[in-house]
Coordinates of C-alpha atoms and ligand atoms in Angstrom, one line a residue:
X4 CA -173.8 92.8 16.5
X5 CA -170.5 91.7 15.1
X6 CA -170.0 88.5 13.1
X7 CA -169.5 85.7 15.5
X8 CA -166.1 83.6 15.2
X9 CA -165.2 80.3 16.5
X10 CA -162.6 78.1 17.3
X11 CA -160.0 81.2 17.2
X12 CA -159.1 80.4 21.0
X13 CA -157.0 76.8 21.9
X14 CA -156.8 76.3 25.7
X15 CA -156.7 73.3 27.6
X16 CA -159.2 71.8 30.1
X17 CA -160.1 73.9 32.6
X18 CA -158.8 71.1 35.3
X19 CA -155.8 71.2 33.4
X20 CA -155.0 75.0 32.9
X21 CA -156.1 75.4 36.7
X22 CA -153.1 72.5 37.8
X23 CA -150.5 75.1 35.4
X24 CA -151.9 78.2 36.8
X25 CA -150.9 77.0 40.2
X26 CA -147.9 75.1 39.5
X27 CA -146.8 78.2 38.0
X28 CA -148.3 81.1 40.8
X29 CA -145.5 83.3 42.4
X30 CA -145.8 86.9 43.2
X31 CA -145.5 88.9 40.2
X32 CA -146.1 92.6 38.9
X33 CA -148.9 93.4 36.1
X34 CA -145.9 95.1 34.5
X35 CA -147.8 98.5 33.4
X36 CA -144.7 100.1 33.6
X37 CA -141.0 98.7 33.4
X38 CA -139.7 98.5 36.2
X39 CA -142.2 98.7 38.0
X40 CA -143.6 101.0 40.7
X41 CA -142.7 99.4 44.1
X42 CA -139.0 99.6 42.6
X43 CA -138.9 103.3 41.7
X44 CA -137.0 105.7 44.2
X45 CA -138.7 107.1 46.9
X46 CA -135.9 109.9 46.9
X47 CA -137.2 111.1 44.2
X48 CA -139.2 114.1 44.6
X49 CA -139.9 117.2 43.2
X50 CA -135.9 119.1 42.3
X51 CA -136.2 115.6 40.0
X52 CA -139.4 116.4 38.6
X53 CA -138.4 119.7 37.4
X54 CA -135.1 118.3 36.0
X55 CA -137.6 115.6 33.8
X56 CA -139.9 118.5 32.6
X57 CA -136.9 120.7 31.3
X58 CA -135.5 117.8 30.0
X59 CA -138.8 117.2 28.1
X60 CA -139.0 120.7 27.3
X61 CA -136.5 119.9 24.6
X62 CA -139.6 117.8 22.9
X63 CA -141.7 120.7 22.2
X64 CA -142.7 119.4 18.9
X65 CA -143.9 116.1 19.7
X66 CA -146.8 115.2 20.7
X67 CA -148.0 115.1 24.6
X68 CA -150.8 112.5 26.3
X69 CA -152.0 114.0 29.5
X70 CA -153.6 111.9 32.3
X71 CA -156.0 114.0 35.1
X72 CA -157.0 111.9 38.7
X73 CA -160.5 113.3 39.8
X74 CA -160.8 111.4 42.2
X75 CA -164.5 112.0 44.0
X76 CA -167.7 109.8 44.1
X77 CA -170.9 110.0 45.3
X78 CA -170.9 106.4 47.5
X79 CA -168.2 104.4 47.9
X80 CA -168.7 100.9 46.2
X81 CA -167.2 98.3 48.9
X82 CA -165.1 96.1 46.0
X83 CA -163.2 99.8 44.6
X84 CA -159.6 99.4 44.9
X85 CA -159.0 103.3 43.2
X86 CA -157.6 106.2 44.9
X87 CA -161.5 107.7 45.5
X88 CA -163.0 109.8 48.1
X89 CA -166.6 110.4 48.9
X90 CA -168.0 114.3 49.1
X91 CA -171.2 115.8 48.4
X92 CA -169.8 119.6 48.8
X93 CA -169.0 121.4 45.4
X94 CA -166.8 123.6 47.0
X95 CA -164.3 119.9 47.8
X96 CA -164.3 119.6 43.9
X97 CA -164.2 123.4 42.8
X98 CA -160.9 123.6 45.4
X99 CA -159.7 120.5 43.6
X100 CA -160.0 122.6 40.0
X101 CA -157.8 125.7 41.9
X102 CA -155.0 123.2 42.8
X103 CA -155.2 121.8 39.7
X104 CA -155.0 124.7 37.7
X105 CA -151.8 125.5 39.9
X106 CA -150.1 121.8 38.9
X107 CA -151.0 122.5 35.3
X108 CA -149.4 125.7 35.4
X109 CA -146.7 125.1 36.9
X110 CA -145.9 122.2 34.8
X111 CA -146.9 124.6 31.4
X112 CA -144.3 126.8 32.7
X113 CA -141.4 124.1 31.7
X114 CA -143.1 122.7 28.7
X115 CA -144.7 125.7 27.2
X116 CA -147.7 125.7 25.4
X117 CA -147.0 124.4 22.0
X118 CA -147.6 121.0 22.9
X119 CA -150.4 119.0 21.4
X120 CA -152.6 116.3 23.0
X121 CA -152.7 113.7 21.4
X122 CA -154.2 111.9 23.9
X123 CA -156.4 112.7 26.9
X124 CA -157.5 110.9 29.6
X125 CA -159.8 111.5 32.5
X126 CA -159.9 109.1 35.3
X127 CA -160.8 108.4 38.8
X128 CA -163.2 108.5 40.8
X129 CA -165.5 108.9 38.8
X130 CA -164.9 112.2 36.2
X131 CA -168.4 112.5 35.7
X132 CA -169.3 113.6 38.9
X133 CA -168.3 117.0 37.9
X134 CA -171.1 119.6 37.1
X135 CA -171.5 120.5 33.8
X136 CA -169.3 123.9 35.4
X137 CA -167.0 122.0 36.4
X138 CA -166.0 120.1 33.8
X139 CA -166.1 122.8 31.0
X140 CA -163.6 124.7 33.2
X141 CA -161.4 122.2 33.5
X142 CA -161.3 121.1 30.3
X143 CA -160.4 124.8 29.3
X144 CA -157.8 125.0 32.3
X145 CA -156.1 121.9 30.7
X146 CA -156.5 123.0 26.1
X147 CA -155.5 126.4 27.2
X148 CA -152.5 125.3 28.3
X149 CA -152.1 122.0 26.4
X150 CA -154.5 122.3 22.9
X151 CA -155.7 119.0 21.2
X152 CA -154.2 117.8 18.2
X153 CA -156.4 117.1 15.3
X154 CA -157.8 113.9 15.7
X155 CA -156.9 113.8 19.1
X156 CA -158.4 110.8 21.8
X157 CA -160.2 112.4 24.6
X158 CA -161.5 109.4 26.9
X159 CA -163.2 109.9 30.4
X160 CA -164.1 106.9 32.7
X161 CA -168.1 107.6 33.6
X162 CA -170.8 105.7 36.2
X163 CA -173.9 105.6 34.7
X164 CA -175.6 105.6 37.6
X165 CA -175.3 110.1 37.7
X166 CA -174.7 109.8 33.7
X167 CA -177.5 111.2 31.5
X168 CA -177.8 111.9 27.8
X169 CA -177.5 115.9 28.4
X170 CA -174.3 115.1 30.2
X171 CA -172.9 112.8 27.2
X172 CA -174.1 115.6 24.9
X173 CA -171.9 118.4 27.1
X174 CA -168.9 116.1 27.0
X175 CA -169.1 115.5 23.3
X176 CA -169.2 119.0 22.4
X177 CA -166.5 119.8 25.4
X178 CA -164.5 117.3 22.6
X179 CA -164.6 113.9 24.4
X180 CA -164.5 110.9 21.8
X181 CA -164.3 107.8 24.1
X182 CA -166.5 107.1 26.9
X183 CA -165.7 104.1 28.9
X184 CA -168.6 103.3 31.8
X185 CA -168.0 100.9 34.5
X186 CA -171.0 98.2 34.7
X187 CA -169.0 95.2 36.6
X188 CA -171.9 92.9 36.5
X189 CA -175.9 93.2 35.6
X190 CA -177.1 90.1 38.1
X191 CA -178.8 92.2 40.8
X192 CA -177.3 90.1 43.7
X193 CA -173.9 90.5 42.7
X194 CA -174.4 94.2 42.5
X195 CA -176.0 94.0 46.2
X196 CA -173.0 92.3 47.5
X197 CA -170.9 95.1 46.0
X198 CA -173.0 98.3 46.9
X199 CA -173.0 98.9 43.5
X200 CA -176.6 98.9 42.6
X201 CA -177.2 99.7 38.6
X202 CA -180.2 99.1 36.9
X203 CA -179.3 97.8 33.4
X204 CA -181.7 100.4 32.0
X205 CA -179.3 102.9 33.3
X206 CA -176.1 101.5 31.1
X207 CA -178.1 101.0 28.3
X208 CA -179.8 104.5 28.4
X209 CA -176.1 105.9 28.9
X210 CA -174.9 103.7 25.5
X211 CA -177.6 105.0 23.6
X212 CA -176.8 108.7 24.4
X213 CA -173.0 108.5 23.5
X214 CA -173.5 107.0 20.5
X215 CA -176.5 109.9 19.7
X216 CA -174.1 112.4 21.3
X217 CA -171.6 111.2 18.2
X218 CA -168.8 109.7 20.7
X219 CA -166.8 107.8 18.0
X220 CA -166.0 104.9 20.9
X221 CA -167.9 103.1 23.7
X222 CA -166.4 100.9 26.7
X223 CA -167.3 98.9 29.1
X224 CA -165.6 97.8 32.1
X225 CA -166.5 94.6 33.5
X226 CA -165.1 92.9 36.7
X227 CA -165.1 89.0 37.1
X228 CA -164.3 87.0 40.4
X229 CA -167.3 89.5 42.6
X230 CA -169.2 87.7 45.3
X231 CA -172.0 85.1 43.6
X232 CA -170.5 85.2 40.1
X233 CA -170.6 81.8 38.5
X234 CA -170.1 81.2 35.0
X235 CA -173.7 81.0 34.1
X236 CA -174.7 84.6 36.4
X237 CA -171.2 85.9 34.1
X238 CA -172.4 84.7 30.6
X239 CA -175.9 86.1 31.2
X240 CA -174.1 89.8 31.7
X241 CA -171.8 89.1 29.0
X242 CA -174.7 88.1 26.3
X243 CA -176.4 91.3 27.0
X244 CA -173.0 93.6 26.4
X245 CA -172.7 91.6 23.4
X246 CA -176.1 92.9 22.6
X247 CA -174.8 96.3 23.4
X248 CA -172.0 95.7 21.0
X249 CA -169.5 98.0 22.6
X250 CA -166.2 99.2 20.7
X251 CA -164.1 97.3 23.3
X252 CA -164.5 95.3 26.6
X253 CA -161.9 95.3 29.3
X254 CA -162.6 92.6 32.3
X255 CA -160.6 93.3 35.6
X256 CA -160.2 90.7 38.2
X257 CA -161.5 91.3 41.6
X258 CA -158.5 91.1 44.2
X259 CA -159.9 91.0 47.7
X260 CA -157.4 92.5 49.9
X261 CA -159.3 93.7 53.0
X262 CA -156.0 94.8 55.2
X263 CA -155.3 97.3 52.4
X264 CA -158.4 98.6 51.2
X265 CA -160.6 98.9 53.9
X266 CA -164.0 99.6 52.1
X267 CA -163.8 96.1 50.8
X268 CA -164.7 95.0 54.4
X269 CA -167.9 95.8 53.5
X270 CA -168.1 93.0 50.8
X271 CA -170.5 90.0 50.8
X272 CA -167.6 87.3 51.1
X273 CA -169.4 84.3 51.3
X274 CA -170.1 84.4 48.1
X275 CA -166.6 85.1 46.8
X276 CA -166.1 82.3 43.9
X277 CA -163.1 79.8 44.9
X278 CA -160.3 79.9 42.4
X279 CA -161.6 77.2 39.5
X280 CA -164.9 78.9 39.8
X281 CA -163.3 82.0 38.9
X282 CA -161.1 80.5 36.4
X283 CA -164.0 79.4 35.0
X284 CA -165.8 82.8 34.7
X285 CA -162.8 84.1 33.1
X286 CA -162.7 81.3 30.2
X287 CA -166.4 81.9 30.0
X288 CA -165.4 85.7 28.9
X289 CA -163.0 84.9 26.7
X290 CA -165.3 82.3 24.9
X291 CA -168.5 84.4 24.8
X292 CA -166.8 87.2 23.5
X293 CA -164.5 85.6 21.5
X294 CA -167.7 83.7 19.8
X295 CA -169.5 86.9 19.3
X296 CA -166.6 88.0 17.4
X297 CA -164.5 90.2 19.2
X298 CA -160.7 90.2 19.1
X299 CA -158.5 89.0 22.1
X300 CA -156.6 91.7 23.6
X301 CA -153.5 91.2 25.7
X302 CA -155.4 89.2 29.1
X303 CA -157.8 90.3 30.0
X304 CA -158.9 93.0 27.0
X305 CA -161.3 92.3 23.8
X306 CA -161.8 94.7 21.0
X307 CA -164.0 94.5 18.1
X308 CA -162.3 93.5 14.6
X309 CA -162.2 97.0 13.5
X310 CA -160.7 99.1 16.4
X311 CA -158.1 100.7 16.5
X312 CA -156.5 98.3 19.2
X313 CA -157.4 95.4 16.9
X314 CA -155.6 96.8 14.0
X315 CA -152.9 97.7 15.9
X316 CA -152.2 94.0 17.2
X317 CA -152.6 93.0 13.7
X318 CA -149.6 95.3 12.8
X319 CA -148.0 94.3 15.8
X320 CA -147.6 98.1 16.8
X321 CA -150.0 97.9 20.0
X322 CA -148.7 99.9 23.2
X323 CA -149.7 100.3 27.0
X324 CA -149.4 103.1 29.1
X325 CA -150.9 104.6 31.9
X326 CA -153.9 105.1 30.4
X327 CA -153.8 101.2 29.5
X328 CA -153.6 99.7 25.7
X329 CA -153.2 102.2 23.1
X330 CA -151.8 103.1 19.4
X331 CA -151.0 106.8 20.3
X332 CA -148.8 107.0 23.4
X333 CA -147.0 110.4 23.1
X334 CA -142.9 110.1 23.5
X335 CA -144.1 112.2 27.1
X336 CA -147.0 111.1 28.9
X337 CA -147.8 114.0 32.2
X338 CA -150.2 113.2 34.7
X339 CA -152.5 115.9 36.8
X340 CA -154.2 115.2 40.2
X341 CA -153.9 113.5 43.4
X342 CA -151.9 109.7 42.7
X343 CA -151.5 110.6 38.8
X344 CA -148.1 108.6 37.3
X345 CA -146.4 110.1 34.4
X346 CA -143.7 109.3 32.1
X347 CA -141.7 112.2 31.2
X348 CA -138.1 113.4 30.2
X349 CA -136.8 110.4 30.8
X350 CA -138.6 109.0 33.7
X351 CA -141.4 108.0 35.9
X352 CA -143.3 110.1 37.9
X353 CA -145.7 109.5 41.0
X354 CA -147.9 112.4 42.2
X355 CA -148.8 112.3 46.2
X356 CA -151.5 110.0 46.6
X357 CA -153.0 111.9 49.9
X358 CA -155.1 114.5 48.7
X359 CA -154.8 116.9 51.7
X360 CA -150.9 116.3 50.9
X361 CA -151.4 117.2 47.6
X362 CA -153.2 120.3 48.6
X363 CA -150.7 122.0 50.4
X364 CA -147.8 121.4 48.7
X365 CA -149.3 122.7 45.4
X366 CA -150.7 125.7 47.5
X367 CA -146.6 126.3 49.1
X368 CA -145.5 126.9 45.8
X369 CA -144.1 122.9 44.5
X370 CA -145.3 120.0 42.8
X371 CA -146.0 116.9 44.5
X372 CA -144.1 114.2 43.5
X373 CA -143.3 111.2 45.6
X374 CA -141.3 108.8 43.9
X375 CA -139.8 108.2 40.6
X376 CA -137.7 106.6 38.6
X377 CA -135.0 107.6 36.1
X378 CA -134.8 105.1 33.0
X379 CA -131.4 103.9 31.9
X380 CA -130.5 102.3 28.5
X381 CA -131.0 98.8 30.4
X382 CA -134.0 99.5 31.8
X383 CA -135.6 100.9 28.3
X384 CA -134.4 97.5 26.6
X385 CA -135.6 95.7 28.6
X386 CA -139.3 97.8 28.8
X387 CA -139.4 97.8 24.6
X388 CA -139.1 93.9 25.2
X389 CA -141.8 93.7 28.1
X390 CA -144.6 96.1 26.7
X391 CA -144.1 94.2 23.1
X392 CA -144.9 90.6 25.2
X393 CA -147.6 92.1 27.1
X394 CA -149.3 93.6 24.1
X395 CA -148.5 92.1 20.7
X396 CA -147.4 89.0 22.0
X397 CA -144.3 88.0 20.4
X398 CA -140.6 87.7 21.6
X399 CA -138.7 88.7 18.9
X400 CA -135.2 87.9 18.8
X401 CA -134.2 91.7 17.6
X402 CA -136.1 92.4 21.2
X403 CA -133.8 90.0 23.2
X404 CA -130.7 92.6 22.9
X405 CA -127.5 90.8 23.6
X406 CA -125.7 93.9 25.3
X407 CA -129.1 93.4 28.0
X408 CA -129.6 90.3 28.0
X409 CA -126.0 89.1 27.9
X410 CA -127.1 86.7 24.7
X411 CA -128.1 84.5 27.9
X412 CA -128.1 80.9 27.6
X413 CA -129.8 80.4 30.7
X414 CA -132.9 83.1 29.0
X415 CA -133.2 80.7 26.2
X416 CA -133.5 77.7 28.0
X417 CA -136.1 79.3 30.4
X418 CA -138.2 80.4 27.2
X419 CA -137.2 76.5 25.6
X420 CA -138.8 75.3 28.9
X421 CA -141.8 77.6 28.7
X422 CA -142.3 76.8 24.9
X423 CA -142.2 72.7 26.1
X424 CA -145.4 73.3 27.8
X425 CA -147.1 75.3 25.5
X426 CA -147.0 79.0 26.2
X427 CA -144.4 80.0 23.3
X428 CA -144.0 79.0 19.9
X429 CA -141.2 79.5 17.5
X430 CA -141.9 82.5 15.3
X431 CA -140.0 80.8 12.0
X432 CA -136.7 81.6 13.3
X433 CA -137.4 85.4 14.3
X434 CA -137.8 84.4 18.1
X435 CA -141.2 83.6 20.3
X436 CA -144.6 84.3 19.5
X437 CA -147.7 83.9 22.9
X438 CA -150.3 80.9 22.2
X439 CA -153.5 81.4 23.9
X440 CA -152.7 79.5 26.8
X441 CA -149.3 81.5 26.8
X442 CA -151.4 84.2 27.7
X443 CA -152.4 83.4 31.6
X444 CA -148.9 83.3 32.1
X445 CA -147.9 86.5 30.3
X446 CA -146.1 87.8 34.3
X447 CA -144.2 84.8 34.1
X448 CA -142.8 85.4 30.7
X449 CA -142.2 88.8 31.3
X450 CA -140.5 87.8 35.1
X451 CA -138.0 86.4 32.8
X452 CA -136.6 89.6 31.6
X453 CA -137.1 91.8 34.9
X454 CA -133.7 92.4 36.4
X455 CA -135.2 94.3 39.5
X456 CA -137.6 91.3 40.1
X457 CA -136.8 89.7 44.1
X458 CA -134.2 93.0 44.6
X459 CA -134.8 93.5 48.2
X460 CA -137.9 93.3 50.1
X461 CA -140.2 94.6 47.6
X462 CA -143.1 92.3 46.8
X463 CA -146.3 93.1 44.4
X464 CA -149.6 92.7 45.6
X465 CA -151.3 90.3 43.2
X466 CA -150.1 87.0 42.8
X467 CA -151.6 85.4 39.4
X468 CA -152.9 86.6 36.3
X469 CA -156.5 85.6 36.9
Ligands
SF4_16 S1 -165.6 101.7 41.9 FE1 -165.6 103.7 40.8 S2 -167.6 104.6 41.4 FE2 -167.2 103.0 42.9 S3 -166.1 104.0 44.6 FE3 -164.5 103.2 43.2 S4 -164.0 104.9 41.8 FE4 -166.0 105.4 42.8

């Protein structure tokens, strides 16, 4: 347990903070990249790819992060909006491994091999579905090619439903340090209406083993807004993590989009919570774990006191990639695997998110990238400005470039206007700093210094920040 802290957190009424939240509701990015990904060329491919990585070549004494997509489960749970696929065959994932190991290869071949990780990050899916065989060789394919720095951040995402303390014992000495397990909710019926059933035994039994095991962080990924959530169902999961007393918790809200993700027809919906109800569960995270002491992250993230994410905001130096908040994003960030994105030699990268795609492109001999996006000085302004909001939440004036931002009148008055109702506050003459209730409407700040932004048709898919 952590020491608990109160009154940290000033938000309005819930009635009240609902009436913003929908005066204020417009279709707007998350912004995890700038700009972002429905505005990145889809005439990008892969002659552009191989121009980044030589371009990035030139870095070969800075550090690297690497990102690998395994993308395979064992059941499909109905609310899962990732780029998964269901197999029971071995072989599927051992053939995965070959086409891999011909992607990390190939992209070695431009970078060389003097490049250090300092941050590694296996995703899915669900990486440990591997076998124990499985994984070893790919985490040999990829430090072969790529070896860790000292100190380096190895994280994998893991189920606990097929995670055991031999397997947190075989990642630890493979070199994992972060384990972050997806529990979503412990109330039994909300797991049913999910088909995510996961005893809470199973989670804890999983905690206990990576801390044994020596991993130097534990996560937990929770998901608010599922079918028969309610405040009270949510606290009761949320005072037993506290319990847990993970490094960090990161909540995710459910968006149920049945026309695009077709699993999620399968979902319980008549027990979806209606929007105050799930407004409600949300300000019921940030209180509990606020209460219990842990420090408000970004939205929708909370870290305790003394992590590394925690520190970072202190300092103001917090970052997001890919990968999601961090204090070690390398100046290059490659992704491996089916729907991987990358930021690299000056741009963004998006792998092919159809595995059988993916498959035979890497097995003809190219890489399979789909779209990208090359950065210009504009664009980078604007992204430093953007990822500083999002993460440290402050606007400083030596952010709001005048050559980008055309020392815009109209940009001030927008910010004056958002400050009048209570989302900025004057940072003693240096520019804008987020209050709490600034925070649910971090999309709309950020809007406000997207120039691609209503170019076109291009729309994103979620609409508010809870
Ligand atoms: S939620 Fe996780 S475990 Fe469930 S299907 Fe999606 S990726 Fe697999």
């Amino acid at each position: 347990m952590i020491a608990p802290r109160t009154g940290l957190v000033r938000l309005p009424e819930p009635a009240e903070l609902q009436r913003l939240i929908q005066e204020h509701a417009r279709p707007l990015p998350r912004y995890t990249s700038y700009p972002t990904v429905p505005y990145w060329d889809r005439d990008f491919g892969e002659a552009e790819y191989r121009g980044a990585l030589e371009r990035a070549s030139a870095n070969r004494h800075q550090p690297l992060s690497v990102y690998v997509h395994l993308p395979f489960c064992a059941k499909r749970c109905y609310y899962c909006g990732c780029n998964a696929m269901v197999t029971h065959r071995d072989e599927i994932v051992d053939g995965y491994l070959d086409h891999l190991a011909l992607e990390i290869h190939r992209v070695q071949d431009y970078l060389g091999s003097g490049r250090r990780v300092t941050q590694l990050h296996l995703g899915g899916g669900t990486p440990n579905f591997l076998t124990p065989r499985q994984m070893s060789r790919l985490v040999r394919l990829l430090t072969d090619a790529f070896p860790l720095a000292e100190g380096a951040e190895v994280a994998v995402e893991m189920d606990p439903r097929i995670g055991s303390p031999e397997q947190a014992r075989h990642l630890r000495a493979l070199g994992f340090t972060r384990m972050s397990m997806g529990v979503q909710d412990f109330e039994p019926r909300v797991q049913a209406a999910i088909g995510r059933i996961q005893p809470e035994e199973q989670t804890v039994s999983l905690m206990e083993a990576a801390r044994e095991a020596g991993f130097a962080s534990v996560n937990v990924d929770l998901v608010y807004g599922l079918p028969y959530q309610t405040p009270e169902s949510f606290r009761r999961t949320l005072e037993r993590i506290v319990e847990l007393a993970p490094d960090r918790v990161a909540t995710f809200s459910y968006a149920h989009l049945p026309e695009l993700r077709k699993n999620q027809r399968a979902v319980d919906t008549s027990g979806l919570p209606d929007d105050s109800t799930k407004l409600d569960i949300f300000l019921t995270t940030v209180r509990t774990l606020t209460a219990a002491g842990y420090d408000w992250i970004g939205f929708d993230h909370f870290a305790r006191p003394d992590d590394e994410l925690s520190l970072a905001v202190r300092d103001r130096r917090l970052l997001r990639n890919f990968m999601g908040y961090t204090t070690r994003s390398a100046p290059d960030q490659v992704a491996f695997g089916v729907s991987g994105i990358g930021a690299l030699g000056g741009c963004f990268v998006q792998t092919e998110t159809r595995i059988d795609r993916y498959r035979d492109t890497l097995a003809g001999g190219g890489l399979p990238i789909v779209r990208g996006h090359w950065l210009s000085e504009d664009d980078r302004r604007r992204a430093a400005a953007i990822q500083h909001l999002m993460c440290n939440l402050e606007l400083p004036d030596s952010l709001l470039d005048a050559g980008t931002f055309g020392a815009s009148p109209e940009l001030a008055r927008r910010m004056e206007a958002f400050a009048r109702e209570g989302f900025l506050r004057p940072d003693g003459g240096r520019g804008w700093q987020v209050s709490d209730l600034g925070r649910f409407f971090l999309r709309n700040l950020a809007a406000e210094l997207d120039a691609y932004l209503g170019r076109g048709s291009m729309l994103p898919t979620f609409s508010s920040s809870i």
